[in-house]
Amino acid sequence: MPPMDTKQELMDPLSNGQQLVDLNDGKELLAQLLEGRSAELPTRLIDTKNGVLVESYKIVDLFKNSQEYANLTQRLQSVASSEWTDLIRSSIGDYFSYATLSHRWGNSEPLHTDLQASTTYALPSSPGVEKLLGFCALTRERGFRWAWSDTCCIDRTSSSEVQESINSMFHWYRASGLTIVYLADVAVSSEGVLKRSEWFRRGWTLQELLAPRTVQFYKSDWIPYIFRPDGILAKDNDKAVPEFAQLLSEAARVDAKYLTNFTPGTENVREKLCWAAHRATTKVEDMAYCLSGIFGIFIPVLYGEKDRAFSRLQEELLKQSDDVSLFDWVGEPSKLNSCLASHPRCFHEPHWAPEDGVAAVADCPIGRVVTGLSYLIRTNLNIYRRLLIGPPPGHALVNGRLRLTPHAYFAIKSVKLNAETPSDTGNGRYCYTLSTIATNPVTIITPEKLEEYSFDGLSIIKANLVYARYTLVRLGNLPGMETLDEQDPHSLGKPFAALLLEQQRTERAMQLFRRIPTTTRITVQLKAAFFIEICETLAVE
């Protein structure tokens, strides 16, 4: 009589074959998940075991030859196939997890070429090397084998790699198991000292704050900024500590809600640009490149183009967003188009708050008001190179021109100079009062000298856009429009922000304008006394 196991095999001859099929399925699943995880890795990482710089594709080979891989394939044979996915992901996650360094660059940072000729642990001593060694030691202490630092893990001699790295940087920080923030200028755990750290003034560190899921801050002596009596585990996240998150929010000028729950996108354009208004980068172009990951958009990296890079970033935002808060800035315009800002610092103006003393029109005779927005002049303005002319939402600049659809315009009937402040550079500032038929007088401060003029009466011809040299324009979602209720005529009298345009010329039956830069936001309010006449006279549908 044959042994029992042989008898069972004869009764079920497909059992061994089925097991082999299942195991092959497991190996195929392993290969797929391994490929997906390796695609998330930075181009190269530092192996903290030996200090060697390793290409990401070689890390996959190391894993396949490791004891961890052997243990994984062995376990696949002993668990149900329904558990394979979780088991594989856990094993791969443990092996490939890496830590990233966020820091302020110094003068002696070890570069990619240095680690090609040596290992991290054999580099000659310097402040930059000591920082890298401290980072690698802390990475291993936190349970990570792999470490990434922008100083030496990017080959800056390769333009294609620089392009890939800049476009991938946000994702690399997001996919890291831990980001270690090293504050070289913070020696004590003091709120005042922390807020003065240069780390909060650099452009690239903005995304290094927002992108990672887990962040830990360290002082110049590599002691944690936040003291925890029980020690620190890799999973501990400083951004998740409410009191510290509030401190980070104040230091970075970013709402605390974004610190632990930030998703890249083109929403709230102006708010995101405000975050960078007080930051700087060594290269002018990086002021645009460091923001691309935050918006989730990508532009070609062209070092040498200077401030044109920031103009191209805004141009891409116009393509992907209808948020015209992009035009809510003050200061120096872009050389590409006067509607665009030259630098994020132009967005430093505080969030919308109408000037003191500007009140809504409460005594407007509601019964006689034309309902809805019929008092608004609906027209398409064209904007020339370095000139304002608007874009329908989601449209790009074409040959330096924008197409803008204003919600309303108010032709200027008088321009009066109030004061002039000369400067040693020859670029003085001028204070003007502007008057229109429809609005209260508007005071502006501009670095440009405007043409003074005025005319009497309510001449509709001279107050018309066709003849006016200067015009105030109200755009759809500039500040103040959020209070507008088409069913409530009172809301039409509330203050709103506007742009000041200068007509340049007419070209092919299109009027061409440029935006006049100002040093503060322009706040406008409709006149109560002329509200009815404006509704009746200037309504264009």
Tab-separated table of C-alpha atoms in Angstrom, residues 17 35 51 68 92 101 124 156 162 165 171 182 186 204 236 246 251 268 315 342 346 378 383 393 442 453 492 522 535:
chain	number	residue	atom	x	y	z
A	17	GLY	CA	1.163	22.279	-10.181
A	35	GLU	CA	9.227	48.295	-10.398
A	51	GLY	CA	28.973	55.944	2.373
A	68	GLU	CA	15.499	40.541	2.882
A	92	ILE	CA	9.826	46.718	-0.169
A	101	LEU	CA	18.023	66.456	4.073
A	124	PRO	CA	38.402	65.370	3.716
A	156	ARG	CA	24.744	69.391	-11.852
A	162	VAL	CA	19.035	68.968	-13.380
A	165	SER	CA	15.599	66.649	-10.480
A	171	HIS	CA	7.758	64.113	-5.232
A	182	TYR	CA	19.125	70.979	9.773
A	186	VAL	CA	19.765	77.721	15.514
A	204	TRP	CA	13.677	75.804	-2.041
A	236	ASP	CA	7.414	61.156	14.954
A	246	GLN	CA	1.748	77.141	14.847
A	251	ALA	CA	7.929	81.637	10.788
A	268	ASN	CA	-5.384	79.786	-4.526
A	315	GLU	CA	2.205	82.002	-18.184
A	342	SER	CA	8.423	90.393	-11.934
A	346	CYS	CA	5.156	91.689	-5.691
A	378	ARG	CA	-19.077	94.109	-20.929
A	383	ILE	CA	-3.400	93.614	-24.047
A	393	PRO	CA	-9.787	81.833	-18.468
A	442	VAL	CA	-9.021	107.007	-6.163
A	453	TYR	CA	-5.711	116.140	-17.544
A	492	LEU	CA	-22.598	96.745	-5.917
A	522	ILE	CA	-5.964	100.098	-5.840
A	535	CYS	CA	-26.866	102.027	-14.589
